PDB file of C-alpha atoms in Angstrom:
ATOM      1  CA  UNK A   1     -21.600 -64.632  61.738  1.00  0.00           C
ATOM      2  CA  UNK A   2     -22.993 -66.718  58.526  1.00  0.00           C
ATOM      3  CA  UNK A   3     -23.087 -64.288  55.673  1.00  0.00           C
ATOM      4  CA  UNK A   4     -25.869 -64.482  52.528  1.00  0.00           C
ATOM      5  CA  UNK A   5     -23.432 -63.110  49.222  1.00  0.00           C
ATOM      6  CA  UNK A   6     -26.237 -62.156  47.079  1.00  0.00           C
ATOM      7  CA  UNK A   7     -26.459 -60.365  43.394  1.00  0.00           C
ATOM      8  CA  UNK A   8     -30.551 -59.707  44.445  1.00  0.00           C
ATOM      9  CA  UNK A   9     -32.696 -59.587  47.749  1.00  0.00           C
ATOM     10  CA  UNK A  10     -35.865 -59.720  45.749  1.00  0.00           C
ATOM     11  CA  UNK A  11     -38.237 -56.859  48.497  1.00  0.00           C
ATOM     12  CA  UNK A  12     -39.693 -55.491  45.543  1.00  0.00           C
ATOM     13  CA  UNK A  13     -40.285 -54.498  42.251  1.00  0.00           C
ATOM     14  CA  UNK A  14     -41.181 -51.158  40.589  1.00  0.00           C
ATOM     15  CA  UNK A  15     -44.430 -49.445  39.477  1.00  0.00           C
ATOM     16  CA  UNK A  16     -44.954 -47.749  36.481  1.00  0.00           C
ATOM     17  CA  UNK A  17     -43.713 -44.289  37.909  1.00  0.00           C
ATOM     18  CA  UNK A  18     -40.402 -46.305  39.012  1.00  0.00           C
ATOM     19  CA  UNK A  19     -41.416 -46.497  42.884  1.00  0.00           C
ATOM     20  CA  UNK A  20     -40.176 -49.370  45.021  1.00  0.00           C
ATOM     21  CA  UNK A  21     -43.451 -51.334  45.642  1.00  0.00           C
ATOM     22  CA  UNK A  22     -42.668 -53.826  48.960  1.00  0.00           C
ATOM     23  CA  UNK A  23     -42.997 -57.949  48.094  1.00  0.00           C
ATOM     24  CA  UNK A  24     -43.148 -60.566  50.600  1.00  0.00           C
ATOM     25  CA  UNK A  25     -39.537 -62.354  50.032  1.00  0.00           C
ATOM     26  CA  UNK A  26     -39.549 -65.811  48.082  1.00  0.00           C
ATOM     27  CA  UNK A  27     -37.600 -68.495  48.696  1.00  0.00           C
ATOM     28  CA  UNK A  28     -35.786 -68.894  45.167  1.00  0.00           C
ATOM     29  CA  UNK A  29     -33.027 -71.548  45.689  1.00  0.00           C
ATOM     30  CA  UNK A  30     -33.965 -72.172  49.487  1.00  0.00           C
ATOM     31  CA  UNK A  31     -32.544 -67.873  50.613  1.00  0.00           C
ATOM     32  CA  UNK A  32     -35.782 -67.874  52.897  1.00  0.00           C
ATOM     33  CA  UNK A  33     -35.310 -71.117  54.501  1.00  0.00           C
ATOM     34  CA  UNK A  34     -31.655 -70.912  55.168  1.00  0.00           C
ATOM     35  CA  UNK A  35     -32.451 -67.380  56.681  1.00  0.00           C
ATOM     36  CA  UNK A  36     -35.002 -68.259  59.004  1.00  0.00           C
ATOM     37  CA  UNK A  37     -33.699 -71.868  60.082  1.00  0.00           C
ATOM     38  CA  UNK A  38     -29.921 -69.262  61.320  1.00  0.00           C
ATOM     39  CA  UNK A  39     -32.463 -66.368  63.255  1.00  0.00           C
ATOM     40  CA  UNK A  40     -32.131 -66.613  66.357  1.00  0.00           C
ATOM     41  CA  UNK A  41     -34.391 -63.237  66.903  1.00  0.00           C
ATOM     42  CA  UNK A  42     -36.640 -60.325  65.652  1.00  0.00           C
ATOM     43  CA  UNK A  43     -35.036 -57.528  67.861  1.00  0.00           C
ATOM     44  CA  UNK A  44     -33.178 -55.636  65.619  1.00  0.00           C
ATOM     45  CA  UNK A  45     -32.992 -55.467  61.167  1.00  0.00           C
ATOM     46  CA  UNK A  46     -29.690 -52.568  60.006  1.00  0.00           C
ATOM     47  CA  UNK A  47     -28.938 -51.624  56.460  1.00  0.00           C
ATOM     48  CA  UNK A  48     -26.091 -50.107  56.270  1.00  0.00           C
ATOM     49  CA  UNK A  49     -26.459 -48.003  53.592  1.00  0.00           C
ATOM     50  CA  UNK A  50     -24.068 -47.833  49.995  1.00  0.00           C
ATOM     51  CA  UNK A  51     -24.366 -43.778  50.057  1.00  0.00           C
ATOM     52  CA  UNK A  52     -23.998 -42.511  53.826  1.00  0.00           C
ATOM     53  CA  UNK A  53     -25.002 -38.486  52.270  1.00  0.00           C
ATOM     54  CA  UNK A  54     -28.255 -40.135  50.546  1.00  0.00           C
ATOM     55  CA  UNK A  55     -30.430 -40.280  53.121  1.00  0.00           C
ATOM     56  CA  UNK A  56     -33.829 -40.161  52.061  1.00  0.00           C
ATOM     57  CA  UNK A  57     -33.176 -42.730  49.295  1.00  0.00           C
ATOM     58  CA  UNK A  58     -31.498 -44.899  52.660  1.00  0.00           C
ATOM     59  CA  UNK A  59     -34.811 -44.404  53.805  1.00  0.00           C
ATOM     60  CA  UNK A  60     -36.822 -45.390  51.157  1.00  0.00           C
ATOM     61  CA  UNK A  61     -35.170 -48.581  50.701  1.00  0.00           C
ATOM     62  CA  UNK A  62     -34.996 -49.071  54.774  1.00  0.00           C
ATOM     63  CA  UNK A  63     -38.915 -49.079  54.132  1.00  0.00           C
ATOM     64  CA  UNK A  64     -39.390 -50.786  51.470  1.00  0.00           C
ATOM     65  CA  UNK A  65     -37.025 -53.827  53.020  1.00  0.00           C
ATOM     66  CA  UNK A  66     -38.686 -53.395  56.628  1.00  0.00           C
ATOM     67  CA  UNK A  67     -42.132 -54.293  54.405  1.00  0.00           C
ATOM     68  CA  UNK A  68     -41.447 -56.631  52.747  1.00  0.00           C
ATOM     69  CA  UNK A  69     -39.747 -58.910  56.081  1.00  0.00           C
ATOM     70  CA  UNK A  70     -43.316 -58.250  57.677  1.00  0.00           C
ATOM     71  CA  UNK A  71     -44.954 -59.947  54.925  1.00  0.00           C
ATOM     72  CA  UNK A  72     -42.242 -62.350  54.852  1.00  0.00           C
ATOM     73  CA  UNK A  73     -43.585 -62.802  58.364  1.00  0.00           C
ATOM     74  CA  UNK A  74     -40.042 -61.856  59.746  1.00  0.00           C
ATOM     75  CA  UNK A  75     -41.235 -58.678  61.930  1.00  0.00           C
ATOM     76  CA  UNK A  76     -38.223 -57.406  63.104  1.00  0.00           C
ATOM     77  CA  UNK A  77     -39.002 -54.910  66.548  1.00  0.00           C
ATOM     78  CA  UNK A  78     -36.681 -52.429  65.129  1.00  0.00           C
ATOM     79  CA  UNK A  79     -35.648 -51.304  61.202  1.00  0.00           C
ATOM     80  CA  UNK A  80     -32.668 -49.100  61.659  1.00  0.00           C
ATOM     81  CA  UNK A  81     -31.121 -47.516  58.515  1.00  0.00           C
ATOM     82  CA  UNK A  82     -26.635 -47.011  59.246  1.00  0.00           C
ATOM     83  CA  UNK A  83     -25.498 -43.398  57.590  1.00  0.00           C
ATOM     84  CA  UNK A  84     -24.128 -40.424  57.992  1.00  0.00           C
ATOM     85  CA  UNK A  85     -26.478 -39.359  60.226  1.00  0.00           C
ATOM     86  CA  UNK A  86     -25.377 -42.172  62.784  1.00  0.00           C
ATOM     87  CA  UNK A  87     -22.218 -43.244  61.808  1.00  0.00           C
ATOM     88  CA  UNK A  88     -20.719 -42.701  64.794  1.00  0.00           C
ATOM     89  CA  UNK A  89     -22.790 -44.954  66.615  1.00  0.00           C
ATOM     90  CA  UNK A  90     -22.045 -47.961  64.007  1.00  0.00           C
ATOM     91  CA  UNK A  91     -20.530 -50.208  66.679  1.00  0.00           C
ATOM     92  CA  UNK A  92     -23.700 -50.248  68.839  1.00  0.00           C
ATOM     93  CA  UNK A  93     -25.825 -50.497  65.724  1.00  0.00           C
ATOM     94  CA  UNK A  94     -24.695 -53.018  64.133  1.00  0.00           C
ATOM     95  CA  UNK A  95     -23.607 -55.242  67.601  1.00  0.00           C
ATOM     96  CA  UNK A  96     -26.747 -55.101  68.399  1.00  0.00           C
ATOM     97  CA  UNK A  97     -28.203 -56.116  65.136  1.00  0.00           C
ATOM     98  CA  UNK A  98     -30.147 -59.108  64.335  1.00  0.00           C
ATOM     99  CA  UNK A  99     -29.401 -58.933  60.745  1.00  0.00           C
ATOM    100  CA  UNK A 100     -27.378 -56.745  58.699  1.00  0.00           C
ATOM    101  CA  UNK A 101     -28.129 -55.677  55.221  1.00  0.00           C
ATOM    102  CA  UNK A 102     -24.902 -54.471  53.238  1.00  0.00           C
ATOM    103  CA  UNK A 103     -27.134 -52.002  50.723  1.00  0.00           C
ATOM    104  CA  UNK A 104     -25.966 -52.974  46.768  1.00  0.00           C
ATOM    105  CA  UNK A 105     -25.214 -49.599  44.868  1.00  0.00           C
ATOM    106  CA  UNK A 106     -21.795 -48.050  44.525  1.00  0.00           C
ATOM    107  CA  UNK A 107     -18.648 -50.191  44.801  1.00  0.00           C
ATOM    108  CA  UNK A 108     -16.269 -47.411  45.203  1.00  0.00           C
ATOM    109  CA  UNK A 109     -18.776 -45.221  47.422  1.00  0.00           C
ATOM    110  CA  UNK A 110     -19.056 -47.432  49.888  1.00  0.00           C
ATOM    111  CA  UNK A 111     -16.114 -49.763  50.107  1.00  0.00           C
ATOM    112  CA  UNK A 112     -15.254 -45.778  51.965  1.00  0.00           C
ATOM    113  CA  UNK A 113     -18.339 -45.053  54.126  1.00  0.00           C
ATOM    114  CA  UNK A 114     -16.792 -48.937  55.619  1.00  0.00           C
ATOM    115  CA  UNK A 115     -13.829 -48.394  55.685  1.00  0.00           C
ATOM    116  CA  UNK A 116     -14.801 -44.417  57.447  1.00  0.00           C
ATOM    117  CA  UNK A 117     -17.222 -46.963  59.926  1.00  0.00           C
ATOM    118  CA  UNK A 118     -14.571 -49.555  60.883  1.00  0.00           C
ATOM    119  CA  UNK A 119     -16.953 -52.007  59.592  1.00  0.00           C
ATOM    120  CA  UNK A 120     -13.891 -54.982  58.874  1.00  0.00           C
ATOM    121  CA  UNK A 121     -13.322 -54.834  62.350  1.00  0.00           C
ATOM    122  CA  UNK A 122     -17.457 -54.051  64.230  1.00  0.00           C
ATOM    123  CA  UNK A 123     -17.781 -57.687  62.018  1.00  0.00           C
ATOM    124  CA  UNK A 124     -14.980 -59.462  63.258  1.00  0.00           C
ATOM    125  CA  UNK A 125     -16.879 -60.121  66.577  1.00  0.00           C
ATOM    126  CA  UNK A 126     -20.320 -60.063  65.473  1.00  0.00           C
ATOM    127  CA  UNK A 127     -22.114 -63.559  65.616  1.00  0.00           C
ATOM    128  CA  UNK A 128     -24.619 -62.725  64.186  1.00  0.00           C
ATOM    129  CA  UNK A 129     -26.304 -62.503  60.031  1.00  0.00           C
ATOM    130  CA  UNK A 130     -25.347 -60.410  57.078  1.00  0.00           C
ATOM    131  CA  UNK A 131     -26.622 -60.543  54.123  1.00  0.00           C
ATOM    132  CA  UNK A 132     -24.452 -58.971  51.371  1.00  0.00           C
ATOM    133  CA  UNK A 133     -26.622 -57.399  48.020  1.00  0.00           C
ATOM    134  CA  UNK A 134     -24.827 -57.038  45.031  1.00  0.00           C
ATOM    135  CA  UNK A 135     -21.754 -54.139  45.984  1.00  0.00           C
ATOM    136  CA  UNK A 136     -22.733 -55.244  50.017  1.00  0.00           C
ATOM    137  CA  UNK A 137     -21.056 -59.121  48.967  1.00  0.00           C
ATOM    138  CA  UNK A 138     -18.084 -57.646  46.822  1.00  0.00           C
ATOM    139  CA  UNK A 139     -17.065 -55.623  49.464  1.00  0.00           C
ATOM    140  CA  UNK A 140     -17.109 -58.567  51.582  1.00  0.00           C
ATOM    141  CA  UNK A 141     -14.417 -60.059  50.207  1.00  0.00           C
ATOM    142  CA  UNK A 142     -10.877 -59.827  49.924  1.00  0.00           C
ATOM    143  CA  UNK A 143     -10.314 -58.329  46.909  1.00  0.00           C
ATOM    144  CA  UNK A 144     -12.928 -56.060  44.577  1.00  0.00           C
ATOM    145  CA  UNK A 145     -12.969 -56.471  41.259  1.00  0.00           C
ATOM    146  CA  UNK A 146     -14.862 -53.409  40.099  1.00  0.00           C
ATOM    147  CA  UNK A 147     -16.215 -53.110  36.828  1.00  0.00           C
ATOM    148  CA  UNK A 148     -18.099 -49.865  35.596  1.00  0.00           C
ATOM    149  CA  UNK A 149     -22.371 -49.746  34.992  1.00  0.00           C
ATOM    150  CA  UNK A 150     -22.773 -46.548  33.493  1.00  0.00           C
ATOM    151  CA  UNK A 151     -19.657 -43.958  31.742  1.00  0.00           C
ATOM    152  CA  UNK A 152     -19.817 -42.318  34.732  1.00  0.00           C
ATOM    153  CA  UNK A 153     -18.276 -44.653  36.401  1.00  0.00           C
ATOM    154  CA  UNK A 154     -15.021 -45.659  33.841  1.00  0.00           C
ATOM    155  CA  UNK A 155     -13.155 -43.592  35.896  1.00  0.00           C
ATOM    156  CA  UNK A 156     -12.629 -45.477  39.095  1.00  0.00           C
ATOM    157  CA  UNK A 157      -9.920 -47.979  39.954  1.00  0.00           C
ATOM    158  CA  UNK A 158     -10.618 -51.414  38.589  1.00  0.00           C
ATOM    159  CA  UNK A 159      -9.633 -53.109  41.748  1.00  0.00           C
ATOM    160  CA  UNK A 160      -9.283 -52.850  45.210  1.00  0.00           C
ATOM    161  CA  UNK A 161      -9.584 -54.396  48.516  1.00  0.00           C
ATOM    162  CA  UNK A 162     -12.383 -55.352  51.248  1.00  0.00           C
ATOM    163  CA  UNK A 163     -13.263 -55.906  53.807  1.00  0.00           C
ATOM    164  CA  UNK A 164     -11.783 -59.909  53.529  1.00  0.00           C
ATOM    165  CA  UNK A 165     -14.392 -62.407  54.846  1.00  0.00           C
ATOM    166  CA  UNK A 166     -14.265 -64.305  51.880  1.00  0.00           C
ATOM    167  CA  UNK A 167     -11.567 -65.376  49.388  1.00  0.00           C
ATOM    168  CA  UNK A 168     -14.085 -65.202  46.043  1.00  0.00           C
ATOM    169  CA  UNK A 169     -13.981 -61.897  43.679  1.00  0.00           C
ATOM    170  CA  UNK A 170     -17.663 -61.656  43.846  1.00  0.00           C
ATOM    171  CA  UNK A 171     -19.630 -60.525  39.697  1.00  0.00           C
ATOM    172  CA  UNK A 172     -23.081 -59.480  40.791  1.00  0.00           C
ATOM    173  CA  UNK A 173     -25.621 -59.952  38.399  1.00  0.00           C
ATOM    174  CA  UNK A 174     -23.643 -62.524  36.249  1.00  0.00           C
ATOM    175  CA  UNK A 175     -25.553 -65.092  34.061  1.00  0.00           C
ATOM    176  CA  UNK A 176     -22.661 -67.208  33.098  1.00  0.00           C
ATOM    177  CA  UNK A 177     -25.060 -69.512  30.797  1.00  0.00           C
ATOM    178  CA  UNK A 178     -24.676 -66.593  28.371  1.00  0.00           C
ATOM    179  CA  UNK A 179     -22.110 -64.518  29.522  1.00  0.00           C
ATOM    180  CA  UNK A 180     -23.997 -61.545  30.007  1.00  0.00           C
ATOM    181  CA  UNK A 181     -24.505 -59.115  32.827  1.00  0.00           C
ATOM    182  CA  UNK A 182     -28.055 -58.809  33.809  1.00  0.00           C
ATOM    183  CA  UNK A 183     -28.427 -55.610  33.787  1.00  0.00           C
ATOM    184  CA  UNK A 184     -27.364 -54.024  30.298  1.00  0.00           C
ATOM    185  CA  UNK A 185     -25.690 -50.770  29.697  1.00  0.00           C
ATOM    186  CA  UNK A 186     -26.395 -49.082  26.502  1.00  0.00           C
ATOM    187  CA  UNK A 187     -23.212 -47.930  26.421  1.00  0.00           C
ATOM    188  CA  UNK A 188     -21.016 -50.727  25.955  1.00  0.00           C
ATOM    189  CA  UNK A 189     -21.280 -54.233  26.584  1.00  0.00           C
ATOM    190  CA  UNK A 190     -19.998 -54.705  30.817  1.00  0.00           C
ATOM    191  CA  UNK A 191     -19.916 -58.726  30.738  1.00  0.00           C
ATOM    192  CA  UNK A 192     -17.236 -58.452  27.199  1.00  0.00           C
ATOM    193  CA  UNK A 193     -15.641 -54.806  28.251  1.00  0.00           C
ATOM    194  CA  UNK A 194     -14.884 -55.175  31.179  1.00  0.00           C
ATOM    195  CA  UNK A 195     -15.596 -58.677  33.198  1.00  0.00           C
ATOM    196  CA  UNK A 196     -14.280 -61.116  30.663  1.00  0.00           C
ATOM    197  CA  UNK A 197     -10.930 -59.446  30.098  1.00  0.00           C
ATOM    198  CA  UNK A 198     -11.098 -58.663  34.391  1.00  0.00           C
ATOM    199  CA  UNK A 199     -10.963 -62.440  34.003  1.00  0.00           C
ATOM    200  CA  UNK A 200      -7.461 -63.410  32.613  1.00  0.00           C
ATOM    201  CA  UNK A 201      -4.753 -64.530  35.608  1.00  0.00           C
ATOM    202  CA  UNK A 202      -7.445 -63.774  38.090  1.00  0.00           C
ATOM    203  CA  UNK A 203     -10.298 -66.237  38.829  1.00  0.00           C
ATOM    204  CA  UNK A 204     -14.312 -64.462  39.682  1.00  0.00           C
ATOM    205  CA  UNK A 205     -16.979 -65.883  41.216  1.00  0.00           C
ATOM    206  CA  UNK A 206     -20.366 -64.969  38.575  1.00  0.00           C
ATOM    207  CA  UNK A 207     -23.446 -64.705  40.508  1.00  0.00           C
ATOM    208  CA  UNK A 208     -26.666 -64.334  38.935  1.00  0.00           C
ATOM    209  CA  UNK A 209     -29.472 -63.156  40.745  1.00  0.00           C
ATOM    210  CA  UNK A 210     -31.117 -65.470  42.294  1.00  0.00           C
ATOM    211  CA  UNK A 211     -28.215 -67.516  43.019  1.00  0.00           C
ATOM    212  CA  UNK A 212     -26.339 -66.142  46.139  1.00  0.00           C
ATOM    213  CA  UNK A 213     -23.214 -67.950  49.239  1.00  0.00           C
ATOM    214  CA  UNK A 214     -23.843 -68.768  52.089  1.00  0.00           C
ATOM    215  CA  UNK A 215     -20.226 -68.952  53.840  1.00  0.00           C
ATOM    216  CA  UNK A 216     -20.733 -70.283  58.193  1.00  0.00           C
ATOM    217  CA  UNK A 217     -18.427 -68.727  61.026  1.00  0.00           C
ATOM    218  CA  UNK A 218     -16.434 -71.531  60.324  1.00  0.00           C
ATOM    219  CA  UNK A 219     -15.436 -70.628  57.017  1.00  0.00           C
ATOM    220  CA  UNK A 220     -17.951 -73.091  55.480  1.00  0.00           C
ATOM    221  CA  UNK A 221     -18.733 -72.438  51.862  1.00  0.00           C
ATOM    222  CA  UNK A 222     -22.542 -73.507  50.096  1.00  0.00           C
ATOM    223  CA  UNK A 223     -22.392 -72.388  46.848  1.00  0.00           C
ATOM    224  CA  UNK A 224     -27.099 -72.058  45.942  1.00  0.00           C
ATOM    225  CA  UNK A 225     -28.066 -71.770  42.453  1.00  0.00           C
ATOM    226  CA  UNK A 226     -26.223 -71.813  39.524  1.00  0.00           C
ATOM    227  CA  UNK A 227     -22.720 -69.999  40.302  1.00  0.00           C
ATOM    228  CA  UNK A 228     -20.315 -69.604  38.095  1.00  0.00           C
ATOM    229  CA  UNK A 229     -16.292 -69.488  37.718  1.00  0.00           C
ATOM    230  CA  UNK A 230     -14.865 -66.910  35.513  1.00  0.00           C
ATOM    231  CA  UNK A 231     -11.612 -67.816  34.211  1.00  0.00           C
ATOM    232  CA  UNK A 232      -9.111 -66.123  30.903  1.00  0.00           C
ATOM    233  CA  UNK A 233     -12.309 -65.157  29.756  1.00  0.00           C
ATOM    234  CA  UNK A 234     -14.721 -68.315  30.569  1.00  0.00           C
ATOM    235  CA  UNK A 235     -17.333 -69.625  32.104  1.00  0.00           C
ATOM    236  CA  UNK A 236     -18.652 -71.997  34.057  1.00  0.00           C
ATOM    237  CA  UNK A 237     -20.553 -73.577  36.174  1.00  0.00           C
ATOM    238  CA  UNK A 238     -19.072 -74.465  39.630  1.00  0.00           C
TER     239      UNK A 238
END
């Protein structure tokens, strides 16, 4: 498989009422060109949910992603969301996909769902494209550095194991030029209070919005856009 590890996939913007409005994917840092180059078929696109129990939101996300790809000229025959409703068929659904998208959201929740459906074993023999978005990218890694984005997240574990396909420890939405988190929290400074302290003794990979990492099936890795190394409380551009 070929992995695209992203912080965001620009499939939509938010309207005044908070509704997701689909837009065509852009080619920021060449991501659309890179996907097109590796895509052999447009039969099946699968979105793996973050919260497998939230059927309404999962369906809404799939609808937006599907329309975004259609607007881009990549119109798949079938669009499927993998969540609690069809998880018993996870192997068949993922194995038949041309693109698998791992949704963003809460790391801990998604990590548990991946383990529940045995996604690591399924992906070992998968030869298509996997696109991780934020938490989806983090959970592709050997080690997950889980930082809180809101007060309710603080009791969660800071470190746990991901699926082990990538040796980077990915920190999405991190602007290394300013050492700030791009989706700030009003209650605390996510970068200063959590991300930077977690870098002592661990090299983290800061992935700003719009940057991404490609990992080929043979392990070759390419950093696209401004990607940062965060180590011992300091960030430097890779």
